[in-house]
Amino acid sequence: MSDTLKVSPPWLWLPFEGRAVAEYTVGRLLRKAPEMERGDGHRVIVIPGFLGDDAAVAPLVKALCSTGYRCCSWGLGRNMGMTREVGQALNALLDEQYAEDGETVSLVGWSLGGVFARELARRQPQKVRQVITLGSPIQDGDNLTISALYRLTNRKAPKKTDPEEQARRREPPPVPCSAIYTRSDGIVPWKASLEPDRPHTRNVEVRGSHFGLPVNPEVWKECARLLAYPKARPRR
């Protein structure tokens, strides 16, 4: 992935984000994704996206718990953006989950939550088993269809990310990293959701909307498959 990646907000797909309602309905009917791989019981933290909360990712948490993982959401209310308090709380949550049994913890982050997950793993890689992002703006966090709304609710946020800071964020943390994305994402340009090509990264495409990622049974199934890999998983 080039460090000079240029993307435009996916306005064309924005009107189709209403598909999330149908995806949620299908998920409610199925209760859990069919043929999900059984987990080994390790701990998983799920971080919601911008404006999302525990309820927004509850279907994903429930699906992963049903396969055997000890899965929890972040418990910090609505995600309004990164603050010092949020960063400290995420560090404390990872410390708490790791201390329970001394085993590394997997992090799953939806949208902005995936950015948080990667940075958390970058700070404490010794406590993180792997990171899975769902439609997260990994490569470019500026050109989103809701960028103006984010800046409105985060007055101190710069209009454009510093190029050196953006280049630093693009590099994956030193743990296995997987990006789940959809080409019909109406919020984050799909190319901006991809992990760069590294020995410990992979990208997995699904069908659906951005808002529907946490309630999409196909996403549940892919998350369960990725989480089931051993700690030192081979690159496929």
Coordinates of N, CA and C in Angstrom, one line a residue:
M1 N 0.8 -1.2 0.0 CA 0.0 0.0 0.0 C 0.9 1.2 0.0
S2 N 0.6 2.1 -0.9 CA 1.5 3.3 -1.1 C 1.2 4.3 0.1
D3 N 2.3 5.0 0.5 CA 2.1 6.0 1.5 C 1.5 7.2 1.0
T4 N 1.3 7.3 -0.4 CA 0.7 8.5 -1.0 C -0.7 8.1 -1.5
L5 N -1.4 7.2 -0.9 CA -2.7 6.8 -1.2 C -3.7 7.9 -1.2
K6 N -4.4 8.1 -2.3 CA -5.4 9.2 -2.4 C -6.8 8.6 -2.6
V7 N -7.7 8.9 -1.7 CA -9.0 8.4 -1.8 C -10.0 9.5 -1.7
S8 N -11.2 9.3 -2.2 CA -12.3 10.3 -2.1 C -13.4 9.7 -1.2
P9 N -14.2 10.5 -0.5 CA -15.3 10.0 0.3 C -16.3 9.2 -0.6
P10 N -16.7 8.1 -0.2 CA -17.6 7.2 -1.0 C -19.0 7.7 -1.0
W11 N -19.3 8.9 -1.5 CA -20.6 9.5 -1.5 C -21.6 8.6 -2.3
L12 N -21.1 7.9 -3.4 CA -22.0 7.1 -4.2 C -22.7 6.0 -3.4
W13 N -22.0 5.5 -2.4 CA -22.5 4.4 -1.6 C -23.3 4.8 -0.4
L14 N -23.1 6.1 0.0 CA -23.7 6.6 1.2 C -25.3 6.3 1.3
P15 N -26.0 6.6 0.2 CA -27.5 6.3 0.3 C -27.9 4.9 0.6
F16 N -26.9 4.0 0.3 CA -27.2 2.5 0.4 C -26.9 2.0 1.8
E17 N -26.4 2.9 2.7 CA -26.1 2.5 4.1 C -27.4 2.0 4.8
G18 N -28.5 2.3 4.3 CA -29.8 1.9 4.9 C -29.9 0.4 4.9
R19 N -29.0 -0.3 4.1 CA -29.0 -1.8 4.1 C -28.7 -2.4 5.4
A20 N -28.2 -1.6 6.3 CA -27.8 -2.0 7.6 C -29.0 -2.6 8.4
V21 N -30.2 -2.0 8.1 CA -31.4 -2.4 8.8 C -31.7 -3.9 8.4
A22 N -31.6 -4.1 7.1 CA -31.8 -5.5 6.6 C -30.8 -6.5 7.1
E23 N -29.6 -6.0 7.2 CA -28.5 -6.9 7.7 C -28.8 -7.2 9.2
Y24 N -29.2 -6.2 9.9 CA -29.6 -6.4 11.4 C -30.7 -7.4 11.5
T25 N -31.7 -7.3 10.6 CA -32.9 -8.2 10.7 C -32.5 -9.6 10.4
V26 N -31.6 -9.8 9.4 CA -31.1 -11.1 9.1 C -30.4 -11.7 10.2
G27 N -29.5 -10.9 10.9 CA -28.8 -11.3 12.0 C -29.7 -11.8 13.2
R28 N -30.8 -11.0 13.4 CA -31.7 -11.3 14.5 C -32.4 -12.7 14.2
L29 N -32.7 -12.9 12.9 CA -33.4 -14.1 12.5 C -32.5 -15.3 12.7
L30 N -31.2 -15.1 12.3 CA -30.2 -16.3 12.4 C -29.7 -16.5 13.8
R31 N -29.8 -15.5 14.6 CA -29.2 -15.5 16.0 C -27.7 -15.7 16.0
K32 N -27.2 -16.6 15.2 CA -25.7 -16.7 15.1 C -25.4 -17.1 13.6
A33 N -24.2 -16.8 13.2 CA -23.8 -17.1 11.8 C -23.7 -18.6 11.7
P34 N -24.1 -19.2 10.6 CA -24.0 -20.7 10.5 C -22.5 -21.1 10.3
E35 N -22.2 -22.3 10.9 CA -20.9 -22.9 10.7 C -19.8 -22.0 11.2
M36 N -20.0 -21.3 12.2 CA -18.9 -20.5 12.8 C -17.9 -21.4 13.5
E37 N -16.6 -21.2 13.3 CA -15.6 -22.0 13.9 C -15.6 -21.8 15.4
R38 N -15.4 -22.9 16.1 CA -15.4 -22.8 17.6 C -14.2 -22.2 18.1
G39 N -14.3 -21.4 19.1 CA -13.1 -20.7 19.7 C -12.4 -21.5 20.8
D40 N -11.2 -21.0 21.1 CA -10.4 -21.7 22.1 C -10.6 -21.0 23.5
G41 N -11.5 -20.1 23.6 CA -11.8 -19.5 24.9 C -11.0 -18.3 25.3
H42 N -10.1 -17.8 24.4 CA -9.3 -16.7 24.8 C -10.2 -15.4 24.8
R43 N -9.6 -14.4 25.5 CA -10.4 -13.2 25.7 C -10.4 -12.2 24.4
V44 N -11.5 -11.6 24.2 CA -11.6 -10.7 23.0 C -12.3 -9.4 23.5
I45 N -11.8 -8.3 23.1 CA -12.4 -7.0 23.4 C -12.9 -6.4 22.1
V46 N -14.1 -6.0 22.0 CA -14.7 -5.4 20.8 C -14.9 -3.9 21.1
I47 N -14.4 -3.0 20.2 CA -14.4 -1.6 20.4 C -15.4 -1.0 19.3
P48 N -16.4 -0.3 19.7 CA -17.4 0.3 18.7 C -16.8 1.4 17.9
G49 N -17.5 1.8 16.8 CA -17.1 2.9 16.0 C -17.5 4.2 16.4
F50 N -17.2 5.2 15.7 CA -17.6 6.6 16.0 C -19.1 6.7 16.2
L51 N -19.6 7.3 17.3 CA -21.0 7.4 17.7 C -21.6 6.1 18.1
G52 N -20.9 5.0 18.0 CA -21.4 3.7 18.5 C -21.1 3.4 19.9
D53 N -21.9 2.5 20.5 CA -21.7 2.1 21.9 C -21.8 0.6 22.0
D54 N -21.8 0.1 23.3 CA -21.9 -1.3 23.5 C -23.0 -2.0 22.8
A55 N -24.2 -1.3 22.7 CA -25.4 -1.9 22.1 C -25.1 -2.1 20.6
A56 N -24.4 -1.2 20.0 CA -24.1 -1.2 18.5 C -23.3 -2.5 18.1
V57 N -22.5 -2.9 19.0 CA -21.6 -4.1 18.7 C -22.1 -5.3 19.4
A58 N -23.2 -5.2 20.2 CA -23.7 -6.4 21.0 C -23.9 -7.6 20.1
P59 N -24.5 -7.5 18.9 CA -24.7 -8.7 18.1 C -23.4 -9.5 17.8
L60 N -22.3 -8.7 17.5 CA -21.0 -9.3 17.3 C -20.5 -10.0 18.5
V61 N -20.6 -9.3 19.7 CA -20.1 -9.8 20.9 C -20.8 -11.1 21.3
K62 N -22.2 -11.1 21.1 CA -23.0 -12.3 21.4 C -22.6 -13.5 20.5
A63 N -22.4 -13.2 19.2 CA -22.0 -14.2 18.3 C -20.7 -14.9 18.6
L64 N -19.7 -14.0 19.0 CA -18.4 -14.6 19.4 C -18.4 -15.3 20.7
C65 N -19.2 -14.8 21.6 CA -19.4 -15.5 22.9 C -20.0 -16.9 22.7
S66 N -20.9 -17.0 21.7 CA -21.6 -18.3 21.4 C -20.7 -19.3 20.9
T67 N -19.5 -18.9 20.3 CA -18.6 -19.9 19.8 C -17.5 -20.2 20.8
G68 N -17.6 -19.6 22.0 CA -16.6 -20.0 23.1 C -15.7 -19.0 23.5
Y69 N -15.6 -17.8 22.9 CA -14.7 -16.8 23.3 C -15.3 -16.0 24.5
R70 N -14.4 -15.6 25.4 CA -14.8 -14.7 26.5 C -14.7 -13.3 26.0
C71 N -15.8 -12.8 25.4 CA -15.8 -11.6 24.7 C -16.6 -10.5 25.4
C72 N -16.0 -9.3 25.4 CA -16.7 -8.1 26.0 C -16.6 -6.9 25.1
S73 N -17.5 -5.9 25.3 CA -17.3 -4.6 24.6 C -16.5 -3.7 25.5
W74 N -16.3 -2.5 25.1 CA -15.4 -1.6 25.8 C -16.0 -1.0 27.1
G75 N -17.3 -0.9 27.2 CA -17.9 -0.4 28.4 C -17.7 1.1 28.7
L76 N -17.4 1.9 27.7 CA -17.1 3.3 27.9 C -18.1 4.2 27.3
G77 N -19.3 3.7 27.1 CA -20.4 4.5 26.5 C -20.2 4.8 25.0
R78 N -20.7 5.9 24.5 CA -20.7 6.2 23.1 C -19.3 6.7 22.7
N79 N -18.8 6.2 21.6 CA -17.5 6.6 21.1 C -17.6 7.9 20.4
M80 N -17.1 8.9 21.1 CA -17.1 10.3 20.5 C -15.7 10.7 20.0
G81 N -14.8 9.8 20.0 CA -13.4 10.2 19.5 C -12.4 9.9 20.7
M82 N -11.1 10.0 20.3 CA -10.1 9.7 21.3 C -9.8 10.9 22.2
T83 N -9.8 10.6 23.5 CA -9.4 11.6 24.5 C -8.3 10.9 25.4
R84 N -7.7 11.7 26.2 CA -6.7 11.1 27.1 C -7.4 10.0 28.0
E85 N -8.6 10.4 28.5 CA -9.4 9.5 29.4 C -9.7 8.2 28.7
V86 N -10.2 8.3 27.4 CA -10.5 7.1 26.7 C -9.3 6.2 26.5
G87 N -8.1 6.8 26.1 CA -6.9 6.1 26.0 C -6.5 5.3 27.3
Q88 N -6.6 6.0 28.4 CA -6.2 5.4 29.7 C -7.2 4.3 30.0
A89 N -8.5 4.5 29.7 CA -9.5 3.5 30.0 C -9.2 2.2 29.2
L90 N -8.9 2.4 27.9 CA -8.6 1.2 27.1 C -7.4 0.5 27.5
N91 N -6.3 1.2 27.9 CA -5.2 0.6 28.5 C -5.5 -0.2 29.7
A92 N -6.3 0.4 30.6 CA -6.7 -0.3 31.8 C -7.6 -1.6 31.5
L93 N -8.5 -1.5 30.5 CA -9.3 -2.6 30.2 C -8.4 -3.8 29.6
L94 N -7.4 -3.5 28.8 CA -6.5 -4.5 28.3 C -5.7 -5.1 29.4
D95 N -5.2 -4.3 30.3 CA -4.5 -4.7 31.5 C -5.3 -5.7 32.3
E96 N -6.6 -5.3 32.5 CA -7.5 -6.1 33.3 C -7.8 -7.5 32.7
Q97 N -8.1 -7.5 31.4 CA -8.4 -8.7 30.7 C -7.1 -9.6 30.6
Y98 N -6.0 -9.0 30.4 CA -4.7 -9.8 30.3 C -4.4 -10.4 31.7
A99 N -4.6 -9.7 32.7 CA -4.3 -10.1 34.1 C -5.2 -11.3 34.6
E100 N -6.3 -11.4 34.0 CA -7.3 -12.5 34.4 C -6.6 -13.9 34.3
D101 N -5.9 -14.2 33.2 CA -5.2 -15.5 33.1 C -3.8 -15.4 32.5
G102 N -3.3 -14.2 32.3 CA -2.0 -14.1 31.7 C -1.9 -14.4 30.2
E103 N -3.0 -14.6 29.6 CA -3.0 -14.9 28.1 C -3.3 -13.6 27.3
T104 N -2.7 -13.6 26.1 CA -2.9 -12.4 25.3 C -4.3 -12.3 24.8
V105 N -4.7 -11.1 24.5 CA -6.1 -10.7 24.2 C -6.3 -10.3 22.8
S106 N -7.3 -10.7 22.1 CA -7.6 -10.3 20.8 C -8.4 -9.0 20.8
L107 N -8.2 -8.1 19.9 CA -8.9 -6.8 19.8 C -9.6 -6.8 18.5
V108 N -10.9 -6.5 18.5 CA -11.8 -6.3 17.3 C -12.3 -4.9 17.4
G109 N -12.1 -4.1 16.3 CA -12.5 -2.7 16.3 C -13.3 -2.4 15.1
W110 N -14.5 -1.8 15.2 CA -15.3 -1.4 14.1 C -15.1 0.0 13.8
S111 N -14.8 0.3 12.5 CA -14.6 1.7 12.1 C -13.5 2.4 12.9
L112 N -13.8 3.5 13.6 CA -12.9 4.3 14.4 C -12.3 3.4 15.5
G113 N -13.2 2.4 16.0 CA -12.7 1.5 17.0 C -11.5 0.7 16.6
G114 N -11.5 0.4 15.3 CA -10.3 -0.4 14.7 C -9.0 0.4 14.8
V115 N -9.2 1.7 14.6 CA -8.0 2.6 14.7 C -7.5 2.6 16.2
F116 N -8.5 2.7 17.1 CA -8.1 2.6 18.5 C -7.4 1.2 18.8
A117 N -8.0 0.1 18.3 CA -7.4 -1.2 18.5 C -6.0 -1.3 18.1
R118 N -5.7 -0.8 16.9 CA -4.3 -0.9 16.3 C -3.4 -0.1 17.2
E119 N -3.8 1.1 17.7 CA -2.9 1.9 18.5 C -2.7 1.3 19.9
L120 N -3.8 0.7 20.4 CA -3.6 0.0 21.7 C -2.6 -1.2 21.5
A121 N -2.7 -1.9 20.4 CA -1.8 -3.0 20.2 C -0.4 -2.5 20.0
R122 N -0.3 -1.3 19.4 CA 1.1 -0.7 19.2 C 1.7 -0.4 20.5
R123 N 0.9 0.1 21.5 CA 1.4 0.4 22.8 C 1.8 -0.8 23.7
Q124 N 0.9 -1.8 23.6 CA 1.1 -3.0 24.4 C 1.1 -4.3 23.6
P125 N 2.0 -4.5 22.7 CA 1.9 -5.7 21.8 C 2.1 -7.0 22.6
Q126 N 2.8 -6.9 23.7 CA 3.0 -8.1 24.5 C 1.7 -8.7 25.1
K127 N 0.7 -7.9 25.1 CA -0.6 -8.3 25.7 C -1.7 -8.6 24.7
V128 N -1.3 -8.4 23.4 CA -2.3 -8.6 22.3 C -2.0 -9.7 21.4
R129 N -3.0 -10.6 21.2 CA -2.9 -11.8 20.4 C -3.0 -11.4 18.9
Q130 N -4.0 -10.6 18.6 CA -4.2 -10.2 17.2 C -5.2 -9.0 17.2
V131 N -5.2 -8.3 16.1 CA -6.2 -7.2 15.8 C -7.0 -7.5 14.6
I132 N -8.3 -7.3 14.7 CA -9.2 -7.4 13.5 C -9.9 -6.1 13.4
T133 N -9.8 -5.4 12.3 CA -10.6 -4.2 12.1 C -11.7 -4.4 11.1
L134 N -12.8 -3.7 11.3 CA -14.0 -3.8 10.5 C -14.3 -2.4 9.8
G135 N -13.9 -2.3 8.6 CA -14.2 -1.0 7.9 C -13.5 0.2 8.5
S136 N -12.3 0.0 9.0 CA -11.6 1.1 9.7 C -10.8 1.9 8.8
P137 N -10.7 3.2 9.0 CA -9.9 4.1 8.1 C -8.4 4.0 8.5
I138 N -7.8 2.9 8.1 CA -6.4 2.6 8.4 C -5.5 3.5 7.6
Q139 N -5.8 3.6 6.3 CA -4.9 4.3 5.4 C -5.1 5.8 5.2
D140 N -6.4 6.2 5.5 CA -6.7 7.6 5.3 C -7.9 7.9 6.2
G141 N -7.7 8.7 7.3 CA -8.8 9.0 8.2 C -9.4 10.3 7.9
D142 N -9.0 11.0 6.9 CA -9.6 12.4 6.6 C -10.7 12.4 5.6
N143 N -10.7 11.5 4.6 CA -11.6 11.6 3.5 C -12.8 10.6 3.7
L144 N -13.6 10.8 4.7 CA -14.7 10.0 5.0 C -16.0 10.8 4.8
T145 N -17.1 10.2 4.6 CA -18.3 10.9 4.3 C -18.9 11.6 5.6
I146 N -18.3 11.2 6.8 CA -18.8 11.8 8.0 C -17.6 12.6 8.7
S147 N -16.6 13.0 7.9 CA -15.5 13.7 8.4 C -15.9 15.0 9.1
A148 N -16.9 15.7 8.4 CA -17.3 17.0 8.9 C -18.0 16.8 10.3
L149 N -18.8 15.8 10.4 CA -19.5 15.5 11.7 C -18.4 15.2 12.8
Y150 N -17.4 14.4 12.4 CA -16.4 14.1 13.4 C -15.7 15.4 13.9
R151 N -15.4 16.3 12.9 CA -14.7 17.5 13.3 C -15.6 18.4 14.2
L152 N -16.9 18.3 13.9 CA -17.9 19.1 14.6 C -17.9 18.7 16.1
T153 N -17.8 17.4 16.3 CA -17.9 16.9 17.7 C -16.5 16.8 18.4
N154 N -15.5 17.0 17.6 CA -14.1 17.0 18.1 C -13.4 18.3 17.7
R155 N -13.8 19.4 18.3 CA -13.3 20.7 17.9 C -11.8 20.9 17.8
K156 N -11.1 20.1 18.7 CA -9.7 20.2 18.7 C -9.0 19.4 17.6
A157 N -9.8 18.6 17.0 CA -9.2 17.7 15.9 C -8.7 18.5 14.7
P158 N -7.5 18.3 14.2 CA -7.1 19.1 13.0 C -7.9 18.7 11.8
K159 N -8.0 19.6 10.9 CA -8.7 19.4 9.6 C -8.1 18.3 8.8
K160 N -6.8 18.2 8.8 CA -6.0 17.2 8.1 C -5.0 16.6 9.0
T161 N -4.9 15.3 9.0 CA -3.9 14.6 9.8 C -2.5 14.9 9.3
D162 N -1.6 15.1 10.2 CA -0.2 15.4 9.9 C 0.4 14.2 9.0
P163 N 1.0 14.4 7.9 CA 1.5 13.4 7.0 C 2.4 12.4 7.7
E164 N 3.2 12.8 8.6 CA 4.1 11.9 9.3 C 3.3 11.0 10.3
E165 N 2.3 11.6 10.9 CA 1.5 10.9 11.8 C 0.6 9.8 11.1
Q166 N 0.1 10.2 9.9 CA -0.7 9.3 9.1 C 0.2 8.1 8.6
A167 N 1.5 8.4 8.2 CA 2.4 7.4 7.8 C 2.6 6.4 8.9
R168 N 2.8 6.9 10.2 CA 3.0 6.1 11.3 C 1.8 5.2 11.6
R169 N 0.6 5.7 11.5 CA -0.6 4.9 11.7 C -0.8 3.9 10.7
R170 N -0.4 4.1 9.4 CA -0.6 3.1 8.4 C 0.1 1.8 8.7
E171 N 1.3 1.9 9.3 CA 2.1 0.7 9.6 C 1.3 -0.1 10.6
P172 N 1.1 -1.4 10.4 CA 0.5 -2.2 11.4 C 1.3 -2.4 12.7
P173 N 0.7 -2.6 13.8 CA 1.4 -2.9 15.0 C 2.1 -4.2 14.9
P174 N 3.0 -4.6 15.7 CA 3.8 -5.8 15.6 C 3.0 -7.1 16.1
V175 N 1.8 -7.2 15.7 CA 1.0 -8.4 16.0 C 0.2 -8.7 14.8
P176 N -0.3 -10.0 14.6 CA -1.1 -10.3 13.4 C -2.3 -9.3 13.3
C177 N -2.5 -8.8 12.1 CA -3.6 -7.8 11.9 C -4.4 -8.2 10.7
S178 N -5.7 -8.2 10.8 CA -6.6 -8.5 9.7 C -7.6 -7.4 9.5
A179 N -7.8 -7.0 8.3 CA -8.8 -6.0 8.0 C -10.0 -6.6 7.2
I180 N -11.2 -6.5 7.8 CA -12.4 -6.9 7.1 C -13.0 -5.7 6.5
Y181 N -13.3 -5.7 5.2 CA -13.8 -4.5 4.5 C -14.9 -4.9 3.5
T182 N -15.6 -3.9 3.0 CA -16.6 -4.0 2.0 C -16.4 -3.0 0.9
R183 N -16.5 -3.3 -0.3 CA -16.3 -2.4 -1.4 C -17.4 -1.4 -1.5
S184 N -18.6 -1.7 -0.9 CA -19.7 -0.9 -1.0 C -19.9 -0.1 0.3
D185 N -18.8 0.2 1.0 CA -18.8 1.0 2.2 C -19.2 2.4 1.9
G186 N -20.2 2.9 2.5 CA -20.6 4.3 2.3 C -20.1 5.3 3.2
I187 N -19.2 4.9 4.1 CA -18.6 5.8 5.1 C -17.1 6.0 4.9
V188 N -16.4 4.8 4.8 CA -14.9 4.8 4.7 C -14.6 4.3 3.3
P189 N -13.8 5.0 2.5 CA -13.4 4.4 1.2 C -12.7 3.0 1.4
W190 N -13.2 2.0 0.7 CA -12.7 0.7 1.0 C -11.2 0.5 0.9
K191 N -10.6 1.2 0.0 CA -9.1 1.1 -0.1 C -8.4 1.7 1.1
A192 N -9.1 2.6 1.8 CA -8.5 3.1 3.0 C -8.7 2.2 4.2
S193 N -9.5 1.1 4.0 CA -9.7 0.1 5.1 C -8.7 -1.0 5.0
L194 N -7.8 -1.1 4.0 CA -6.9 -2.2 3.9 C -5.7 -2.1 4.7
E195 N -5.2 -3.2 5.2 CA -3.9 -3.3 5.8 C -2.8 -3.3 4.7
P196 N -1.7 -2.7 4.9 CA -0.6 -2.8 4.0 C -0.1 -4.2 3.9
D197 N 0.5 -4.5 2.8 CA 1.0 -5.9 2.6 C 2.2 -6.2 3.4
R198 N 2.1 -6.9 4.5 CA 3.2 -7.3 5.4 C 3.0 -8.8 5.7
P199 N 4.1 -9.4 6.2 CA 4.0 -10.8 6.5 C 3.0 -11.2 7.5
H200 N 2.6 -10.2 8.4 CA 1.6 -10.5 9.5 C 0.3 -9.8 9.3
T201 N 0.0 -9.5 8.0 CA -1.3 -8.8 7.8 C -2.1 -9.6 6.7
R202 N -3.4 -9.4 6.7 CA -4.3 -9.9 5.7 C -5.5 -9.0 5.5
N203 N -6.2 -9.1 4.4 CA -7.4 -8.4 4.1 C -8.5 -9.3 3.7
V204 N -9.7 -9.2 4.2 CA -10.8 -10.1 4.0 C -12.0 -9.3 3.5
E205 N -12.5 -9.6 2.3 CA -13.7 -8.8 1.8 C -15.0 -9.5 2.2
V206 N -16.0 -8.7 2.5 CA -17.3 -9.2 2.8 C -18.3 -8.4 2.0
R207 N -19.5 -8.8 1.9 CA -20.6 -8.0 1.3 C -21.4 -7.3 2.3
G208 N -21.8 -6.0 2.1 CA -22.6 -5.3 3.0 C -22.3 -3.9 3.2
S209 N -22.9 -3.2 4.1 CA -22.7 -1.8 4.4 C -21.7 -1.6 5.5
H210 N -21.4 -0.3 5.7 CA -20.5 0.0 6.8 C -21.2 -0.1 8.1
F211 N -22.4 0.5 8.2 CA -23.1 0.5 9.5 C -23.5 -0.9 9.9
G212 N -23.7 -1.8 8.9 CA -24.1 -3.1 9.2 C -23.0 -4.1 9.5
L213 N -21.8 -3.7 9.5 CA -20.7 -4.6 9.8 C -20.8 -5.4 11.1
P214 N -21.1 -4.7 12.2 CA -21.2 -5.5 13.5 C -22.4 -6.4 13.5
V215 N -23.4 -6.3 12.7 CA -24.6 -7.1 12.7 C -24.7 -8.1 11.5
N216 N -23.6 -8.1 10.7 CA -23.6 -8.9 9.5 C -23.1 -10.3 9.8
P217 N -23.9 -11.3 9.6 CA -23.5 -12.7 9.9 C -22.2 -13.1 9.1
E218 N -22.0 -12.6 8.0 CA -20.8 -12.9 7.2 C -19.5 -12.4 8.0
V219 N -19.7 -11.2 8.6 CA -18.6 -10.6 9.4 C -18.3 -11.5 10.6
W220 N -19.4 -11.9 11.3 CA -19.3 -12.8 12.5 C -18.5 -14.0 12.1
K221 N -18.8 -14.6 11.0 CA -18.2 -15.9 10.5 C -16.7 -15.6 10.3
E222 N -16.4 -14.5 9.6 CA -15.0 -14.2 9.3 C -14.2 -13.9 10.6
C223 N -14.8 -13.2 11.5 CA -14.1 -12.9 12.7 C -13.8 -14.2 13.5
A224 N -14.8 -15.1 13.5 CA -14.6 -16.4 14.2 C -13.5 -17.2 13.5
R225 N -13.4 -17.1 12.2 CA -12.4 -17.9 11.5 C -11.0 -17.3 11.8
L226 N -10.9 -16.0 11.8 CA -9.6 -15.3 12.0 C -9.2 -15.5 13.5
L227 N -10.1 -15.4 14.4 CA -9.7 -15.6 15.8 C -9.3 -17.0 16.1
A228 N -9.7 -18.0 15.3 CA -9.4 -19.4 15.6 C -8.0 -19.8 15.2
Y229 N -7.3 -18.9 14.4 CA -5.9 -19.2 14.1 C -5.1 -19.3 15.3
P230 N -4.1 -20.1 15.3 CA -3.1 -20.2 16.4 C -2.4 -18.9 16.5
K231 N -1.7 -18.7 17.7 CA -1.0 -17.4 17.9 C 0.0 -17.0 16.8
A232 N 0.7 -18.0 16.3 CA 1.7 -17.8 15.2 C 1.1 -18.3 14.0
R233 N 0.0 -17.6 13.4 CA -0.7 -18.2 12.3 C 0.1 -18.0 11.0
P234 N -0.1 -19.0 10.1 CA 0.6 -18.9 8.8 C -0.1 -17.9 7.9
R235 N 0.6 -17.3 7.0 CA 0.0 -16.3 6.1 C -0.5 -17.2 4.9
R236 N -1.8 -17.0 4.6 CA -2.4 -17.8 3.5 C -2.2 -17.1 2.1

